[in-house]
Amino acid sequence: MEHYSAKSERDGLGKYNYFCTMKHMKPIPNQDYITFSGEDLIIIDKIQNMPENSAYYSDYVLVLICTRGKIQLMYDNHPVTVHEDELFFALPNSVISDYMLSPNFDCKLLSIRPSETTTSHDLHSMIVNSMIYVKSHPVTKLNNADKKNIFNYYNLLCSSIQQSTHRYHYGEVRALVNAFILNILGVMDRDMQTPETSTTVHGAQIVEKFVWMVNQDGGRNRFVGYYADQLNITPKYLSSLARASLGRTPTEVIQMVTMKEIERRLRYGDESIKEISNTMNFPNTSFFGKYFKQHSGMTPNGYRKKYHK
């Protein structure tokens, strides 16, 4: 999430104004936290005084493990409920909003910014490869074995950050972060309905790069040919790889990312419709309006008014 706080002088325990609203930046009372590598990794062991009905933009991987009660929220405008013994996994570049907590709610929360000091390239590729599934299935039920394994990694990670001082410390923590996330992806993988695929390893890497490029672009380039050219392949070949690996066409992936970005700007930003149209590289506001209505059933103004009553 967007963070506004003085940098800590060292990694370890501290107080952190973790949650800040996108528009008004109203920090809540300080949270106990553990941090590593500046703000690349932040662990909050207990949520205190979390304000409800606020909106936050996150460029982190967020892992929320509900240990008691439940939390209801909107994840990129989709309703999500996380109960006790469930895990919520949010991808970077997402909006979390309109959440409500049960009186007895408690959780463990980790924010992990993919970087050279926290995650490996291979792990980053795996997160990207799971992006389509995780976006629509962010909540996973944990059985007793899952909880035991995840909390073993969690406790070891916290202990390592606070206690280790040797010269291999960064590598140790990085390895633990990678193992922690891989364990979670392994748990989620049980429920993934991955289509049968004969895609080669090289082909899978191309699809991973394509999905990453679209997300980095934020939907500003909406032509499959643009990405195919960047990848030095034909649009037809990219389409066959995406269908085999993701069960979706490249166009569907682009539309999903584009609509997510437009909805975020309409709902939470202050830009005019014309400004959003220009930012998103539409030829004019009329074409922008038709595109948005085609994929949402609402006009841009109608969508904005729905959330700005």
Tab-separated table of C-alpha atoms in Angstrom:
chain	number	residue	atom	x	y	z
A	1	MET	CA	0.000	0.000	0.000
A	2	GLU	CA	1.148	3.571	-0.354
A	3	HIS	CA	3.264	4.345	2.655
A	4	TYR	CA	4.024	7.745	4.188
A	5	SER	CA	6.413	7.415	7.073
A	6	ALA	CA	9.893	8.371	8.127
A	7	LYS	CA	12.433	5.720	7.210
A	8	SER	CA	13.577	3.565	10.094
A	9	GLU	CA	17.306	3.605	10.822
A	10	ARG	CA	17.503	-0.190	10.956
A	11	ASP	CA	15.428	-3.257	10.325
A	12	GLY	CA	13.560	-4.678	13.299
A	13	LEU	CA	10.701	-3.734	15.586
A	14	GLY	CA	9.047	-0.350	15.571
A	15	LYS	CA	5.920	1.723	15.112
A	16	TYR	CA	4.545	2.400	11.677
A	17	ASN	CA	1.657	4.461	10.314
A	18	TYR	CA	0.790	1.655	7.934
A	19	PHE	CA	-2.581	2.450	6.416
A	20	CYS	CA	-3.080	5.720	4.531
A	21	THR	CA	-6.122	6.592	2.434
A	22	MET	CA	-5.478	7.187	-1.243
A	23	LYS	CA	-7.100	10.612	-1.317
A	24	HIS	CA	-6.652	12.063	2.136
A	25	MET	CA	-3.694	10.213	3.625
A	26	LYS	CA	-5.142	9.938	7.134
A	27	PRO	CA	-2.881	7.544	9.035
A	28	ILE	CA	-4.387	5.463	11.795
A	29	PRO	CA	-2.786	5.142	15.231
A	30	ASN	CA	0.630	3.490	15.134
A	31	GLN	CA	0.955	-0.241	14.559
A	32	ASP	CA	3.596	-2.547	15.948
A	33	TYR	CA	5.597	-3.797	12.988
A	34	ILE	CA	8.683	-5.639	11.827
A	35	THR	CA	10.432	-4.339	8.730
A	36	PHE	CA	13.264	-5.503	6.508
A	37	SER	CA	15.222	-3.725	3.773
A	38	GLY	CA	13.626	-0.334	4.367
A	39	GLU	CA	9.999	-0.883	3.420
A	40	ASP	CA	10.382	-3.831	1.023
A	41	LEU	CA	9.019	-6.156	3.691
A	42	ILE	CA	6.644	-5.149	6.493
A	43	ILE	CA	5.064	-7.572	8.944
A	44	ILE	CA	2.232	-6.533	11.263
A	45	ASP	CA	1.558	-9.167	13.896
A	46	LYS	CA	-1.647	-7.656	15.250
A	47	ILE	CA	-4.010	-5.180	13.625
A	48	GLN	CA	-5.028	-2.323	15.911
A	49	ASN	CA	-7.702	0.325	15.307
A	50	MET	CA	-8.051	-0.370	11.609
A	51	PRO	CA	-10.352	2.273	10.075
A	52	GLU	CA	-13.258	0.925	8.087
A	53	ASN	CA	-14.627	2.049	4.716
A	54	SER	CA	-11.310	3.398	3.409
A	55	ALA	CA	-9.549	2.699	0.109
A	56	TYR	CA	-5.912	1.737	-0.315
A	57	TYR	CA	-3.792	1.209	-3.401
A	58	SER	CA	-1.161	-1.508	-3.021
A	59	ASP	CA	1.980	-2.079	-5.059
A	60	TYR	CA	2.922	-4.938	-2.711
A	61	VAL	CA	2.103	-8.615	-2.498
A	62	LEU	CA	-0.223	-8.700	0.524
A	63	VAL	CA	-0.693	-11.822	2.622
A	64	LEU	CA	-3.411	-11.659	5.295
A	65	ILE	CA	-3.886	-14.703	7.520
A	66	CYS	CA	-7.109	-14.449	9.512
A	67	THR	CA	-6.561	-15.957	12.962
A	68	ARG	CA	-9.888	-14.912	14.493
A	69	GLY	CA	-13.221	-13.430	13.398
A	70	LYS	CA	-13.625	-12.261	9.807
A	71	ILE	CA	-13.042	-9.321	7.464
A	72	GLN	CA	-15.190	-8.264	4.503
A	73	LEU	CA	-13.662	-6.085	1.790
A	74	MET	CA	-13.694	-5.107	-1.861
A	75	TYR	CA	-10.699	-6.336	-3.839
A	76	ASP	CA	-10.545	-4.458	-7.151
A	77	ASN	CA	-14.314	-3.942	-6.845
A	78	HIS	CA	-15.058	-7.597	-6.136
A	79	PRO	CA	-16.489	-8.574	-2.715
A	80	VAL	CA	-14.274	-10.810	-0.603
A	81	THR	CA	-14.835	-12.316	2.860
A	82	VAL	CA	-11.960	-13.826	4.826
A	83	HIS	CA	-12.893	-16.025	7.782
A	84	GLU	CA	-10.840	-17.548	10.562
A	85	ASP	CA	-8.265	-20.028	9.225
A	86	GLU	CA	-8.398	-18.508	5.760
A	87	LEU	CA	-5.664	-16.723	3.835
A	88	PHE	CA	-6.096	-13.697	1.564
A	89	PHE	CA	-3.422	-13.215	-1.124
A	90	ALA	CA	-3.485	-9.885	-3.005
A	91	LEU	CA	-1.355	-9.116	-6.024
A	92	PRO	CA	0.504	-5.837	-6.583
A	93	ASN	CA	-1.281	-2.909	-8.258
A	94	SER	CA	-4.613	-3.635	-6.581
A	95	VAL	CA	-7.167	-1.555	-4.693
A	96	ILE	CA	-8.564	-2.746	-1.370
A	97	SER	CA	-11.562	-0.835	-0.046
A	98	ASP	CA	-14.838	-0.822	1.896
A	99	TYR	CA	-13.728	-3.306	4.498
A	100	MET	CA	-15.572	-4.177	7.680
A	101	LEU	CA	-14.216	-6.160	10.618
A	102	SER	CA	-15.966	-8.418	13.084
A	103	PRO	CA	-15.500	-7.270	16.706
A	104	ASN	CA	-13.124	-10.153	17.423
A	105	PHE	CA	-11.102	-9.862	14.190
A	106	ASP	CA	-7.375	-10.542	14.320
A	107	CYS	CA	-4.812	-11.458	11.700
A	108	LYS	CA	-1.194	-11.603	10.593
A	109	LEU	CA	-0.410	-9.208	7.731
A	110	LEU	CA	2.650	-9.186	5.481
A	111	SER	CA	3.450	-6.664	2.754
A	112	ILE	CA	6.151	-7.820	0.368
A	113	ARG	CA	7.385	-5.551	-2.401
A	114	PRO	CA	9.000	-7.728	-5.100
A	115	SER	CA	12.624	-6.592	-5.215
A	116	GLU	CA	16.150	-7.941	-5.456
A	117	THR	CA	16.449	-8.021	-1.666
A	118	THR	CA	13.166	-9.803	-0.951
A	119	THR	CA	12.281	-12.067	-3.881
A	120	SER	CA	14.033	-14.023	-6.600
A	121	HIS	CA	13.374	-13.705	-10.319
A	122	ASP	CA	11.985	-17.264	-10.370
A	123	LEU	CA	9.486	-16.461	-7.607
A	124	HIS	CA	8.442	-13.293	-9.401
A	125	SER	CA	7.745	-15.356	-12.517
A	126	MET	CA	5.653	-17.817	-10.517
A	127	ILE	CA	3.563	-14.987	-9.041
A	128	VAL	CA	3.003	-13.588	-12.529
A	129	ASN	CA	2.087	-17.033	-13.840
A	130	SER	CA	-0.542	-17.386	-11.089
A	131	MET	CA	-1.882	-13.878	-11.646
A	132	ILE	CA	-5.041	-14.747	-13.540
A	133	TYR	CA	-6.161	-17.389	-11.044
A	134	VAL	CA	-5.193	-15.496	-7.877
A	135	LYS	CA	-6.978	-12.350	-9.033
A	136	SER	CA	-10.315	-14.200	-9.133
A	137	HIS	CA	-9.606	-16.619	-6.240
A	138	PRO	CA	-7.723	-14.575	-3.603
A	139	VAL	CA	-8.998	-16.512	-0.546
A	140	THR	CA	-7.805	-19.989	0.428
A	141	LYS	CA	-8.999	-22.223	3.271
A	142	LEU	CA	-6.139	-23.511	5.447
A	143	ASN	CA	-6.194	-26.973	6.975
A	144	ASN	CA	-4.195	-27.860	10.089
A	145	ALA	CA	-1.128	-28.924	8.110
A	146	ASP	CA	-1.255	-25.707	6.059
A	147	LYS	CA	-1.413	-23.572	9.191
A	148	LYS	CA	1.452	-25.435	10.813
A	149	ASN	CA	3.731	-25.015	7.792
A	150	ILE	CA	2.809	-21.394	7.129
A	151	PHE	CA	3.253	-20.325	10.746
A	152	ASN	CA	6.563	-22.197	10.964
A	153	TYR	CA	7.825	-20.077	8.075
A	154	TYR	CA	6.201	-16.949	9.523
A	155	ASN	CA	7.816	-17.362	12.953
A	156	LEU	CA	11.186	-18.238	11.456
A	157	LEU	CA	11.021	-15.185	9.191
A	158	CYS	CA	10.190	-12.839	12.076
A	159	SER	CA	12.924	-14.361	14.228
A	160	SER	CA	15.512	-14.102	11.458
A	161	ILE	CA	14.771	-10.431	10.773
A	162	GLN	CA	15.048	-9.481	14.444
A	163	GLN	CA	17.968	-11.622	15.536
A	164	SER	CA	20.354	-12.411	12.683
A	165	THR	CA	23.358	-10.121	12.196
A	166	HIS	CA	25.778	-12.158	10.057
A	167	ARG	CA	26.943	-11.113	6.588
A	168	TYR	CA	24.561	-13.553	4.875
A	169	HIS	CA	21.534	-12.036	6.607
A	170	TYR	CA	19.972	-10.544	3.467
A	171	GLY	CA	20.296	-13.844	1.639
A	172	GLU	CA	18.816	-15.727	4.584
A	173	VAL	CA	15.754	-13.473	4.815
A	174	ARG	CA	15.297	-13.462	1.052
A	175	ALA	CA	15.334	-17.262	1.017
A	176	LEU	CA	12.778	-17.392	3.822
A	177	VAL	CA	10.473	-14.909	2.048
A	178	ASN	CA	10.702	-16.995	-1.124
A	179	ALA	CA	9.995	-20.213	0.781
A	180	PHE	CA	7.067	-18.575	2.615
A	181	ILE	CA	5.387	-17.406	-0.591
A	182	LEU	CA	6.122	-20.664	-2.423
A	183	ASN	CA	4.464	-22.547	0.427
A	184	ILE	CA	1.384	-20.325	0.088
A	185	LEU	CA	1.291	-20.711	-3.712
A	186	GLY	CA	1.574	-24.465	-3.199
A	187	VAL	CA	-1.475	-24.410	-0.921
A	188	MET	CA	-3.402	-22.303	-3.437
A	189	ASP	CA	-2.296	-24.568	-6.268
A	190	ARG	CA	-4.462	-27.385	-4.906
A	191	ASP	CA	-7.529	-25.453	-6.025
A	192	MET	CA	-6.182	-24.075	-9.284
A	193	GLN	CA	-7.947	-25.502	-12.307
A	194	THR	CA	-4.925	-25.167	-14.565
A	195	PRO	CA	-5.801	-26.146	-18.140
A	196	GLU	CA	-4.002	-29.073	-19.703
A	197	THR	CA	-1.076	-27.642	-21.594
A	198	SER	CA	1.721	-28.761	-23.853
A	199	THR	CA	3.338	-25.342	-23.657
A	200	THR	CA	7.105	-25.516	-23.574
A	201	VAL	CA	9.082	-23.909	-20.767
A	202	HIS	CA	10.127	-21.196	-23.215
A	203	GLY	CA	6.514	-20.629	-24.222
A	204	ALA	CA	5.432	-20.347	-20.586
A	205	GLN	CA	8.147	-17.754	-20.011
A	206	ILE	CA	6.828	-15.726	-22.957
A	207	VAL	CA	3.304	-15.762	-21.494
A	208	GLU	CA	4.633	-14.740	-18.080
A	209	LYS	CA	6.462	-11.815	-19.652
A	210	PHE	CA	3.359	-10.843	-21.640
A	211	VAL	CA	1.141	-10.775	-18.516
A	212	TRP	CA	3.762	-8.767	-16.646
A	213	MET	CA	4.092	-6.258	-19.514
A	214	VAL	CA	0.308	-5.743	-19.699
A	215	ASN	CA	0.108	-5.101	-15.965
A	216	GLN	CA	3.063	-2.721	-16.061
A	217	ASP	CA	1.400	-0.911	-18.961
A	218	GLY	CA	-1.843	-0.577	-17.007
A	219	GLY	CA	-3.924	-1.227	-20.116
A	220	ARG	CA	-2.615	1.784	-22.034
A	221	ASN	CA	-1.671	-0.390	-25.009
A	222	ARG	CA	-4.597	-2.551	-26.041
A	223	PHE	CA	-3.334	-4.152	-29.240
A	224	VAL	CA	-2.086	-7.726	-29.139
A	225	GLY	CA	0.286	-6.868	-31.978
A	226	TYR	CA	2.061	-4.293	-29.791
A	227	TYR	CA	3.021	-6.936	-27.214
A	228	ALA	CA	3.808	-9.540	-29.862
A	229	ASP	CA	6.262	-7.091	-31.452
A	230	GLN	CA	7.894	-6.442	-28.066
A	231	LEU	CA	8.271	-10.205	-27.612
A	232	ASN	CA	9.505	-10.745	-31.177
A	233	ILE	CA	6.736	-13.215	-32.013
A	234	THR	CA	3.566	-13.109	-34.118
A	235	PRO	CA	0.175	-12.233	-32.592
A	236	LYS	CA	-1.101	-15.669	-33.659
A	237	TYR	CA	1.695	-17.436	-31.793
A	238	LEU	CA	1.153	-15.287	-28.677
A	239	SER	CA	-2.547	-16.143	-28.806
A	240	SER	CA	-1.859	-19.882	-28.996
A	241	LEU	CA	0.592	-19.690	-26.065
A	242	ALA	CA	-1.821	-17.663	-23.906
A	243	ARG	CA	-4.702	-20.041	-24.596
A	244	ALA	CA	-2.575	-23.048	-23.712
A	245	SER	CA	-1.049	-21.552	-20.583
A	246	LEU	CA	-3.866	-19.358	-19.225
A	247	GLY	CA	-7.016	-20.612	-20.910
A	248	ARG	CA	-7.583	-17.019	-22.075
A	249	THR	CA	-6.808	-15.007	-25.181
A	250	PRO	CA	-4.313	-12.116	-25.029
A	251	THR	CA	-7.207	-9.750	-25.749
A	252	GLU	CA	-9.078	-10.991	-22.664
A	253	VAL	CA	-6.003	-10.444	-20.492
A	254	ILE	CA	-5.551	-6.910	-21.846
A	255	GLN	CA	-9.247	-6.075	-21.340
A	256	MET	CA	-9.162	-7.324	-17.752
A	257	VAL	CA	-6.164	-5.148	-16.864
A	258	THR	CA	-7.513	-2.125	-18.765
A	259	MET	CA	-10.897	-2.227	-17.041
A	260	LYS	CA	-9.288	-2.670	-13.620
A	261	GLU	CA	-7.182	0.441	-14.165
A	262	ILE	CA	-10.065	2.535	-15.528
A	263	GLU	CA	-12.329	1.513	-12.631
A	264	ARG	CA	-9.619	2.403	-10.122
A	265	ARG	CA	-9.201	5.865	-11.653
A	266	LEU	CA	-12.944	6.515	-11.870
A	267	ARG	CA	-13.696	5.347	-8.357
A	268	TYR	CA	-10.754	6.695	-6.395
A	269	GLY	CA	-9.050	9.371	-8.495
A	270	ASP	CA	-9.814	13.025	-9.151
A	271	GLU	CA	-9.114	13.055	-12.903
A	272	SER	CA	-11.865	14.135	-15.277
A	273	ILE	CA	-13.287	11.664	-17.785
A	274	LYS	CA	-11.302	13.403	-20.524
A	275	GLU	CA	-8.090	13.207	-18.518
A	276	ILE	CA	-8.587	9.477	-17.884
A	277	SER	CA	-9.321	8.951	-21.569
A	278	ASN	CA	-6.094	10.731	-22.519
A	279	THR	CA	-4.022	8.942	-19.874
A	280	MET	CA	-5.313	5.569	-21.047
A	281	ASN	CA	-4.450	6.402	-24.685
A	282	PHE	CA	-7.976	6.422	-26.098
A	283	PRO	CA	-8.408	8.485	-29.290
A	284	ASN	CA	-11.249	10.527	-27.769
A	285	THR	CA	-13.736	10.522	-24.881
A	286	SER	CA	-16.511	9.125	-27.086
A	287	PHE	CA	-14.497	6.028	-27.933
A	288	PHE	CA	-13.462	5.731	-24.275
A	289	GLY	CA	-17.096	5.838	-23.167
A	290	LYS	CA	-18.132	3.174	-25.664
A	291	TYR	CA	-15.256	0.901	-24.631
A	292	PHE	CA	-16.069	1.193	-20.942
A	293	LYS	CA	-19.802	0.653	-21.436
A	294	GLN	CA	-19.191	-2.355	-23.678
A	295	HIS	CA	-17.226	-4.116	-20.924
A	296	SER	CA	-19.039	-2.857	-17.809
A	297	GLY	CA	-22.594	-2.105	-18.929
A	298	MET	CA	-22.278	1.435	-17.513
A	299	THR	CA	-21.038	4.772	-18.768
A	300	PRO	CA	-17.901	6.177	-17.103
A	301	ASN	CA	-19.953	8.961	-15.502
A	302	GLY	CA	-22.574	6.476	-14.329
A	303	TYR	CA	-19.908	4.290	-12.757
A	304	ARG	CA	-18.292	7.256	-11.013
A	305	LYS	CA	-21.634	8.558	-9.686
A	306	LYS	CA	-22.401	5.104	-8.280
A	307	TYR	CA	-19.463	5.466	-5.880
A	308	HIS	CA	-19.537	9.247	-5.370
A	309	LYS	CA	-23.053	9.757	-4.074
